[in-house]
PDB file of C-alpha atoms in Angstrom:
ATOM      1  CA  MET W   1     -20.382  -7.235  19.672  1.00 55.00           C
ATOM      2  CA  GLU W   2     -23.278  -4.971  18.697  1.00 59.00           C
ATOM      3  CA  THR W   3     -23.606  -3.902  15.037  1.00 62.00           C
ATOM      4  CA  ALA W   4     -23.355  -0.213  15.975  1.00 62.00           C
ATOM      5  CA  ASP W   5     -20.066  -0.838  17.804  1.00 65.00           C
ATOM      6  CA  LYS W   6     -18.663  -2.648  14.770  1.00 61.00           C
ATOM      7  CA  LEU W   7     -19.550   0.227  12.452  1.00 64.00           C
ATOM      8  CA  VAL W   8     -17.878   2.729  14.780  1.00 65.00           C
ATOM      9  CA  ARG W   9     -14.703   0.632  14.869  1.00 64.00           C
ATOM     10  CA  LEU W  10     -14.735   0.230  11.085  1.00 62.00           C
ATOM     11  CA  GLN W  11     -14.949   3.994  10.741  1.00 66.00           C
ATOM     12  CA  ASP W  12     -11.967   4.305  13.109  1.00 62.00           C
ATOM     13  CA  LEU W  13     -10.014   1.934  10.871  1.00 61.00           C
ATOM     14  CA  ARG W  14     -10.604   4.132   7.821  1.00 60.00           C
ATOM     15  CA  GLN W  15      -9.302   7.237   9.562  1.00 57.00           C
ATOM     16  CA  PHE W  16      -5.659   6.228   9.438  1.00 51.00           C
ATOM     17  CA  LEU W  17      -5.483   4.397   6.095  1.00 58.00           C
ATOM     18  CA  ALA W  18      -3.161   6.972   4.532  1.00 51.00           C
ATOM     19  CA  GLY W  19      -1.464   8.350   7.646  1.00 61.00           C
ATOM     20  CA  GLY W  20       1.917   7.450   9.135  1.00 66.00           C
ATOM     21  CA  SER W  21       4.367   4.809   7.971  1.00 73.00           C
ATOM     22  CA  LEU W  22       3.281   1.529   6.438  1.00 76.00           C
ATOM     23  CA  GLU W  23       4.638  -0.397   9.425  1.00 81.00           C
ATOM     24  CA  ASP W  24       2.715   1.744  11.926  1.00 80.00           C
ATOM     25  CA  ASN W  25      -0.453   1.541   9.840  1.00 83.00           C
ATOM     26  CA  LEU W  26      -0.322  -2.240   9.616  1.00 89.00           C
ATOM     27  CA  GLN W  27       0.253  -2.625  13.342  1.00 89.00           C
ATOM     28  CA  ARG W  28      -2.685  -0.370  14.197  1.00 88.00           C
ATOM     29  CA  GLN W  29      -4.862  -2.160  11.657  1.00 89.00           C
ATOM     30  CA  ALA W  30      -4.017  -5.551  13.162  1.00 92.00           C
ATOM     31  CA  GLU W  31      -5.113  -4.235  16.555  1.00 90.00           C
ATOM     32  CA  GLN W  32      -8.281  -2.628  15.167  1.00 88.00           C
ATOM     33  CA  ALA W  33      -9.169  -5.739  13.147  1.00 90.00           C
ATOM     34  CA  ALA W  34      -8.960  -7.850  16.304  1.00 91.00           C
ATOM     35  CA  LEU W  35     -11.152  -5.404  18.222  1.00 87.00           C
ATOM     36  CA  LEU W  36     -13.621  -5.154  15.363  1.00 87.00           C
ATOM     37  CA  VAL W  37     -14.446  -8.870  15.252  1.00 89.00           C
ATOM     38  CA  GLY W  38     -13.703  -9.663  18.898  1.00 89.00           C
ATOM     39  CA  ALA W  39     -10.554 -11.703  18.175  1.00 92.00           C
ATOM     40  CA  ASP W  40      -7.790 -12.587  20.618  1.00 91.00           C
ATOM     41  CA  HIS W  41      -5.140 -12.727  17.908  1.00 91.00           C
ATOM     42  CA  CYS W  42      -4.651 -11.128  14.511  1.00 94.00           C
ATOM     43  CA  SER W  43      -1.823 -11.378  12.019  1.00 93.00           C
ATOM     44  CA  ILE W  44      -1.233  -9.636   8.705  1.00 94.00           C
ATOM     45  CA  MET W  45       0.944 -11.593   6.303  1.00 93.00           C
ATOM     46  CA  LEU W  46       2.141 -10.090   3.021  1.00 92.00           C
ATOM     47  CA  ILE W  47       3.859 -11.542  -0.030  1.00 88.00           C
ATOM     48  CA  ASN W  48       7.517 -10.583  -0.011  1.00 80.00           C
ATOM     49  CA  SER W  49       9.045 -12.872  -2.614  1.00 75.00           C
ATOM     50  CA  GLY W  50       8.284 -15.024  -5.618  1.00 70.00           C
ATOM     51  CA  SER W  51       5.362 -15.041  -8.019  1.00 70.00           C
ATOM     52  CA  GLY W  52       2.618 -17.440  -9.085  1.00 69.00           C
ATOM     53  CA  GLU W  53       2.895 -20.742  -7.225  1.00 74.00           C
ATOM     54  CA  GLU W  54       6.298 -19.674  -5.852  1.00 78.00           C
ATOM     55  CA  MET W  55       4.908 -16.752  -3.815  1.00 83.00           C
ATOM     56  CA  ARG W  56       5.862 -16.628  -0.157  1.00 89.00           C
ATOM     57  CA  MET W  57       4.474 -14.526   2.700  1.00 90.00           C
ATOM     58  CA  SER W  58       5.869 -13.366   6.017  1.00 89.00           C
ATOM     59  CA  MET W  59       4.299 -11.591   8.969  1.00 90.00           C
ATOM     60  CA  TYR W  60       4.293  -7.793   8.861  1.00 90.00           C
ATOM     61  CA  ALA W  61       2.026  -7.023  11.836  1.00 91.00           C
ATOM     62  CA  ARG W  62       0.309  -8.846  14.678  1.00 91.00           C
ATOM     63  CA  HIS W  63      -1.897  -8.402  17.700  1.00 91.00           C
ATOM     64  CA  GLY W  64      -1.926 -10.766  20.670  1.00 87.00           C
ATOM     65  CA  ASP W  65       0.452 -13.563  21.590  1.00 81.00           C
ATOM     66  CA  LEU W  66       1.502 -15.818  18.755  1.00 73.00           C
ATOM     67  CA  PRO W  67       3.894 -18.794  18.695  1.00 70.00           C
ATOM     68  CA  ASP W  68       7.532 -17.861  18.011  1.00 69.00           C
ATOM     69  CA  ALA W  69       7.460 -20.060  14.912  1.00 68.00           C
ATOM     70  CA  ALA W  70       4.691 -17.887  13.455  1.00 70.00           C
ATOM     71  CA  LEU W  71       6.627 -14.636  13.877  1.00 74.00           C
ATOM     72  CA  HIS W  72       9.447 -15.670  11.571  1.00 77.00           C
ATOM     73  CA  ALA W  73       7.631 -18.149   9.323  1.00 81.00           C
ATOM     74  CA  SER W  74       7.738 -17.978   5.548  1.00 85.00           C
ATOM     75  CA  ILE W  75       4.447 -19.294   4.146  1.00 87.00           C
ATOM     76  CA  GLY W  76       4.092 -20.435   0.554  1.00 88.00           C
ATOM     77  CA  THR W  77       1.013 -20.952  -1.599  1.00 89.00           C
ATOM     78  CA  GLY W  78      -1.041 -23.803  -0.169  1.00 86.00           C
ATOM     79  CA  GLU W  79       1.033 -24.039   3.033  1.00 87.00           C
ATOM     80  CA  GLY W  80      -0.950 -23.811   6.271  1.00 84.00           C
ATOM     81  CA  ILE W  81      -4.242 -21.985   6.608  1.00 87.00           C
ATOM     82  CA  CYS W  82      -2.955 -18.639   5.297  1.00 88.00           C
ATOM     83  CA  GLY W  83      -1.328 -20.414   2.355  1.00 90.00           C
ATOM     84  CA  HIS W  84      -4.644 -22.129   1.651  1.00 90.00           C
ATOM     85  CA  VAL W  85      -6.422 -18.751   1.545  1.00 93.00           C
ATOM     86  CA  LEU W  86      -3.649 -17.324  -0.641  1.00 92.00           C
ATOM     87  CA  ALA W  87      -4.120 -20.192  -3.096  1.00 92.00           C
ATOM     88  CA  SER W  88      -7.938 -20.180  -3.108  1.00 92.00           C
ATOM     89  CA  GLY W  89      -8.428 -16.414  -3.029  1.00 93.00           C
ATOM     90  CA  GLU W  90     -11.489 -16.979  -0.814  1.00 94.00           C
ATOM     91  CA  ALA W  91     -12.168 -15.853   2.758  1.00 95.00           C
ATOM     92  CA  LEU W  92     -12.346 -18.713   5.254  1.00 94.00           C
ATOM     93  CA  PHE W  93     -14.555 -19.217   8.344  1.00 93.00           C
ATOM     94  CA  VAL W  94     -13.775 -22.081  10.740  1.00 91.00           C
ATOM     95  CA  GLU W  95     -16.079 -22.432  13.728  1.00 88.00           C
ATOM     96  CA  ASP W  96     -13.832 -24.870  15.626  1.00 83.00           C
ATOM     97  CA  ILE W  97     -10.305 -25.256  14.292  1.00 81.00           C
ATOM     98  CA  GLY W  98      -9.568 -28.329  16.410  1.00 75.00           C
ATOM     99  CA  ARG W  99     -12.520 -30.224  14.938  1.00 79.00           C
ATOM    100  CA  SER W 100     -12.202 -29.092  11.347  1.00 78.00           C
ATOM    101  CA  PRO W 101     -10.441 -30.371   8.210  1.00 77.00           C
ATOM    102  CA  PHE W 102      -7.900 -27.595   8.800  1.00 76.00           C
ATOM    103  CA  ALA W 103      -6.796 -28.878  12.227  1.00 71.00           C
ATOM    104  CA  LEU W 104      -3.514 -30.278  10.884  1.00 71.00           C
ATOM    105  CA  LEU W 105      -2.737 -26.949   9.188  1.00 65.00           C
ATOM    106  CA  ALA W 106      -3.234 -24.899  12.375  1.00 65.00           C
ATOM    107  CA  ARG W 107      -0.344 -23.669  14.488  1.00 61.00           C
ATOM    108  CA  ARG W 108      -2.382 -24.665  17.544  1.00 58.00           C
ATOM    109  CA  PRO W 109      -4.004 -27.919  16.326  1.00 52.00           C
ATOM    110  CA  ASP W 110      -4.976 -28.942  19.857  1.00 55.00           C
ATOM    111  CA  ALA W 111      -6.950 -25.722  20.434  1.00 54.00           C
ATOM    112  CA  ALA W 112     -10.409 -27.320  20.383  1.00 53.00           C
ATOM    113  CA  GLY W 113     -13.196 -24.770  20.560  1.00 60.00           C
ATOM    114  CA  ARG W 114     -11.127 -22.012  18.947  1.00 84.00           C
ATOM    115  CA  ALA W 115     -12.603 -20.205  15.949  1.00 90.00           C
ATOM    116  CA  LEU W 116     -10.664 -18.792  13.054  1.00 91.00           C
ATOM    117  CA  MET W 117     -11.243 -16.487  10.105  1.00 95.00           C
ATOM    118  CA  ALA W 118      -8.901 -15.479   7.294  1.00 95.00           C
ATOM    119  CA  ALA W 119      -9.372 -13.185   4.299  1.00 97.00           C
ATOM    120  CA  PRO W 120      -7.152 -12.353   1.327  1.00 96.00           C
ATOM    121  CA  VAL W 121      -5.682  -8.851   1.178  1.00 94.00           C
ATOM    122  CA  ARG W 122      -6.158  -7.509  -2.350  1.00 92.00           C
ATOM    123  CA  ILE W 123      -5.195  -4.568  -4.470  1.00 85.00           C
ATOM    124  CA  GLY W 124      -7.514  -4.644  -7.452  1.00 81.00           C
ATOM    125  CA  ASP W 125      -7.641  -8.264  -8.612  1.00 82.00           C
ATOM    126  CA  LYS W 126      -4.205  -9.054  -7.205  1.00 86.00           C
ATOM    127  CA  ILE W 127      -3.833 -10.882  -3.868  1.00 91.00           C
ATOM    128  CA  ILE W 128      -0.891  -9.513  -1.892  1.00 91.00           C
ATOM    129  CA  GLY W 129      -1.396 -11.180   1.487  1.00 93.00           C
ATOM    130  CA  VAL W 130      -3.754 -12.581   4.101  1.00 96.00           C
ATOM    131  CA  VAL W 131      -5.253 -11.236   7.341  1.00 96.00           C
ATOM    132  CA  ASN W 132      -5.921 -13.946   9.898  1.00 93.00           C
ATOM    133  CA  VAL W 133      -7.843 -13.747  13.222  1.00 94.00           C
ATOM    134  CA  SER W 134      -8.585 -16.296  15.918  1.00 91.00           C
ATOM    135  CA  GLY W 135     -10.670 -16.261  19.075  1.00 89.00           C
ATOM    136  CA  ALA W 136     -13.100 -18.165  21.253  1.00 85.00           C
ATOM    137  CA  ARG W 137     -16.037 -17.623  18.925  1.00 88.00           C
ATOM    138  CA  PHE W 138     -17.067 -15.708  15.809  1.00 91.00           C
ATOM    139  CA  ASP W 139     -20.387 -15.084  14.139  1.00 89.00           C
ATOM    140  CA  PRO W 140     -20.445 -16.129  10.447  1.00 88.00           C
ATOM    141  CA  LEU W 141     -21.571 -12.557   9.714  1.00 87.00           C
ATOM    142  CA  ASP W 142     -18.157 -11.418  10.946  1.00 89.00           C
ATOM    143  CA  LEU W 143     -16.498 -12.905   7.850  1.00 93.00           C
ATOM    144  CA  PRO W 144     -17.805 -10.252   5.378  1.00 91.00           C
ATOM    145  CA  LEU W 145     -16.664  -7.653   7.900  1.00 89.00           C
ATOM    146  CA  LEU W 146     -13.152  -9.132   7.924  1.00 93.00           C
ATOM    147  CA  ASP W 147     -13.239  -9.100   4.117  1.00 93.00           C
ATOM    148  CA  ILE W 148     -13.915  -5.345   4.238  1.00 89.00           C
ATOM    149  CA  VAL W 149     -11.053  -4.891   6.689  1.00 90.00           C
ATOM    150  CA  ALA W 150      -8.756  -6.830   4.337  1.00 93.00           C
ATOM    151  CA  SER W 151      -9.727  -4.569   1.431  1.00 90.00           C
ATOM    152  CA  LEU W 152      -8.988  -1.458   3.516  1.00 88.00           C
ATOM    153  CA  ILE W 153      -5.605  -2.889   4.484  1.00 90.00           C
ATOM    154  CA  GLY W 154      -4.893  -3.419   0.778  1.00 89.00           C
ATOM    155  CA  LYS W 155      -5.791   0.192   0.000  1.00 85.00           C
ATOM    156  CA  SER W 156      -3.543   1.380   2.824  1.00 84.00           C
ATOM    157  CA  ILE W 157      -0.603  -0.599   1.450  1.00 84.00           C
ATOM    158  CA  GLN W 158      -1.227   0.694  -2.073  1.00 81.00           C
ATOM    159  CA  VAL W 159      -1.352   4.313  -0.916  1.00 78.00           C
ATOM    160  CA  SER W 160       1.839   3.870   1.106  1.00 77.00           C
ATOM    161  CA  GLN W 161       3.745   2.363  -1.795  1.00 72.00           C
ATOM    162  CA  LEU W 162       2.483   5.004  -4.218  1.00 67.00           C
ATOM    163  CA  GLN W 163       3.625   7.719  -1.820  1.00 69.00           C
ATOM    164  CA  ARG W 164       7.085   6.175  -1.626  1.00 66.00           C
ATOM    165  CA  VAL W 165       7.329   5.921  -5.412  1.00 62.00           C
ATOM    166  CA  LEU W 166       6.168   9.506  -5.869  1.00 59.00           C
ATOM    167  CA  ASP W 167       8.869  10.623  -3.417  1.00 62.00           C
ATOM    168  CA  SER W 168      11.527   9.123  -5.698  1.00 66.00           C
ATOM    169  CA  ARG W 169      11.833  10.339  -9.281  1.00 69.00           C
ATOM    170  CA  PHE W 170      14.289   7.541  -9.994  1.00 69.00           C
ATOM    171  CA  ALA W 171      11.784   4.908  -8.797  1.00 66.00           C
ATOM    172  CA  GLN W 172       9.047   6.438 -10.962  1.00 66.00           C
ATOM    173  CA  LEU W 173      11.173   6.288 -14.090  1.00 70.00           C
ATOM    174  CA  ALA W 174      12.422   2.774 -13.344  1.00 68.00           C
ATOM    175  CA  LEU W 175       8.898   1.376 -12.890  1.00 69.00           C
ATOM    176  CA  LEU W 176       7.614   3.118 -16.022  1.00 70.00           C
ATOM    177  CA  GLN W 177      10.540   1.821 -18.082  1.00 70.00           C
ATOM    178  CA  GLU W 178       9.945  -1.703 -16.783  1.00 68.00           C
ATOM    179  CA  ALA W 179       6.267  -1.550 -17.781  1.00 67.00           C
ATOM    180  CA  GLN W 180       7.187  -0.265 -21.260  1.00 65.00           C
ATOM    181  CA  HIS W 181       9.532  -3.200 -21.794  1.00 64.00           C
ATOM    182  CA  LYS W 182       6.673  -5.663 -21.227  1.00 60.00           C
ATOM    183  CA  VAL W 183       4.596  -6.062 -24.370  1.00 50.00           C
ATOM    184  CA  GLY W 184       0.893  -5.409 -23.891  1.00 48.00           C
ATOM    185  CA  GLU W 185       1.225  -4.209 -20.298  1.00 49.00           C
ATOM    186  CA  GLN W 186      -0.321  -0.909 -19.320  1.00 47.00           C
ATOM    187  CA  VAL W 187       2.083   1.774 -18.210  1.00 42.00           C
ATOM    188  CA  ARG W 188       0.724   2.491 -14.777  1.00 47.00           C
ATOM    189  CA  THR W 189       1.856   2.779 -11.212  1.00 46.00           C
ATOM    190  CA  ALA W 190       0.333   0.007  -9.108  1.00 51.00           C
ATOM    191  CA  TYR W 191       1.293  -2.195  -6.194  1.00 57.00           C
ATOM    192  CA  GLN W 192       4.478  -4.190  -6.765  1.00 63.00           C
ATOM    193  CA  ASN W 193       6.055  -6.966  -4.738  1.00 65.00           C
ATOM    194  CA  PRO W 194       8.843  -5.173  -2.763  1.00 66.00           C
ATOM    195  CA  GLU W 195      11.373  -7.792  -3.879  1.00 69.00           C
ATOM    196  CA  ASP W 196      10.394  -7.186  -7.526  1.00 73.00           C
ATOM    197  CA  VAL W 197      10.717  -3.415  -7.061  1.00 72.00           C
ATOM    198  CA  ALA W 198      14.233  -3.865  -5.635  1.00 74.00           C
ATOM    199  CA  ARG W 199      15.251  -5.871  -8.717  1.00 76.00           C
ATOM    200  CA  ILE W 200      13.671  -3.305 -11.059  1.00 77.00           C
ATOM    201  CA  LEU W 201      15.585  -0.471  -9.392  1.00 78.00           C
ATOM    202  CA  ALA W 202      18.816  -2.476  -9.541  1.00 81.00           C
ATOM    203  CA  ARG W 203      18.366  -3.106 -13.277  1.00 80.00           C
ATOM    204  CA  ALA W 204      17.567   0.571 -13.879  1.00 79.00           C
ATOM    205  CA  PHE W 205      20.641   1.590 -11.853  1.00 78.00           C
ATOM    206  CA  PHE W 206      22.837  -0.698 -13.989  1.00 82.00           C
ATOM    207  CA  ARG W 207      21.327   0.551 -17.279  1.00 79.00           C
ATOM    208  CA  GLU W 208      21.765   4.199 -16.352  1.00 78.00           C
ATOM    209  CA  MET W 209      25.391   3.750 -15.264  1.00 80.00           C
ATOM    210  CA  THR W 210      26.151   1.817 -18.458  1.00 82.00           C
ATOM    211  CA  LYS W 211      24.525   4.529 -20.601  1.00 79.00           C
ATOM    212  CA  ALA W 212      26.569   7.153 -18.765  1.00 78.00           C
ATOM    213  CA  GLY W 213      29.779   5.388 -19.820  1.00 79.00           C
ATOM    214  CA  PHE W 214      30.890   3.915 -16.511  1.00 79.00           C
ATOM    215  CA  ALA W 215      33.219   0.926 -16.769  1.00 79.00           C
ATOM    216  CA  SER W 216      32.496  -2.433 -15.132  1.00 83.00           C
ATOM    217  CA  GLY W 217      34.924  -1.745 -12.287  1.00 82.00           C
ATOM    218  CA  GLN W 218      33.235   1.580 -11.536  1.00 81.00           C
ATOM    219  CA  ILE W 219      29.796  -0.077 -11.452  1.00 81.00           C
ATOM    220  CA  VAL W 220      31.185  -2.669  -9.027  1.00 84.00           C
ATOM    221  CA  SER W 221      32.500   0.194  -6.858  1.00 84.00           C
ATOM    222  CA  ALA W 222      29.027   1.754  -6.838  1.00 81.00           C
ATOM    223  CA  ALA W 223      27.468  -1.574  -5.815  1.00 80.00           C
ATOM    224  CA  THR W 224      30.083  -1.929  -3.062  1.00 82.00           C
ATOM    225  CA  GLU W 225      29.180   1.525  -1.802  1.00 80.00           C
ATOM    226  CA  LEU W 226      25.519   0.471  -1.598  1.00 76.00           C
ATOM    227  CA  ILE W 227      26.501  -2.560   0.485  1.00 78.00           C
ATOM    228  CA  ASP W 228      28.650  -0.361   2.745  1.00 77.00           C
ATOM    229  CA  GLN W 229      25.738   2.027   3.284  1.00 76.00           C
ATOM    230  CA  LEU W 230      23.478  -0.931   4.122  1.00 71.00           C
ATOM    231  CA  ASN W 231      25.994  -2.292   6.634  1.00 73.00           C
ATOM    232  CA  ARG W 232      26.218   1.110   8.327  1.00 75.00           C
ATOM    233  CA  GLN W 233      22.425   1.274   8.527  1.00 72.00           C
ATOM    234  CA  LEU W 234      22.229  -2.218  10.009  1.00 69.00           C
ATOM    235  CA  GLN W 235      24.895  -1.349  12.576  1.00 67.00           C
ATOM    236  CA  ALA W 236      23.040   1.841  13.518  1.00 70.00           C
ATOM    237  CA  ASP W 237      19.777  -0.082  13.858  1.00 61.00           C
ATOM    238  CA  GLY W 238      21.522  -2.672  16.033  1.00 61.00           C
ATOM    239  CA  LYS W 239      22.844  -0.012  18.400  1.00 59.00           C
ATOM    240  CA  ALA W 240      19.429   1.651  18.632  1.00 58.00           C
ATOM    241  CA  ALA W 241      17.669  -1.640  19.443  1.00 53.00           C
TER     242      ALA W 241
END
């Protein structure tokens, strides 16, 4: 792919960083990332649970056909190629996956002649996921380009989460209170693991109900109502599918 074409596509990628839902953005970015580097497949995996060495990622967006096992996989630090990139924090270029030290980690280990690149998705100095592309052939100069794409994906995710937090006054207060409870931590709004945010909101919900004088049974009733609302949402989603 000519350099001019790559720059045009990179500019296209920037145009929708802050527009639409996070899910739509990620899907479009997976497609654009594949087009940008001439890949057949692209996947965006993000951390959705754990911390440190216990972090785990799952797939949030993809382009091209991928094995069924990959669509629902939970990848931990050091597991597979994406887990290796998550652990190392370094972008990876593999000219021929079938003839490389990473062959046993690949989901298609018999795919001799297939090239692969992967780059960590960051927000600041924090790695929150990995973007992975594969195809018949890549130029080593495509790796810095994929690194730029990964950084733009990170910015998109950060903007989306900040917008969601700003839409909820309760979420703002809960995150600020959580930061204040941690000694030496700056009080700031930054990217948070979605699972961590859910726990923070749950703790804030419990504290506020306790402060307001609600009894244990009443707090249990409130939690039951949340579960009922979730069940109704899941049923509605199932009918719409």
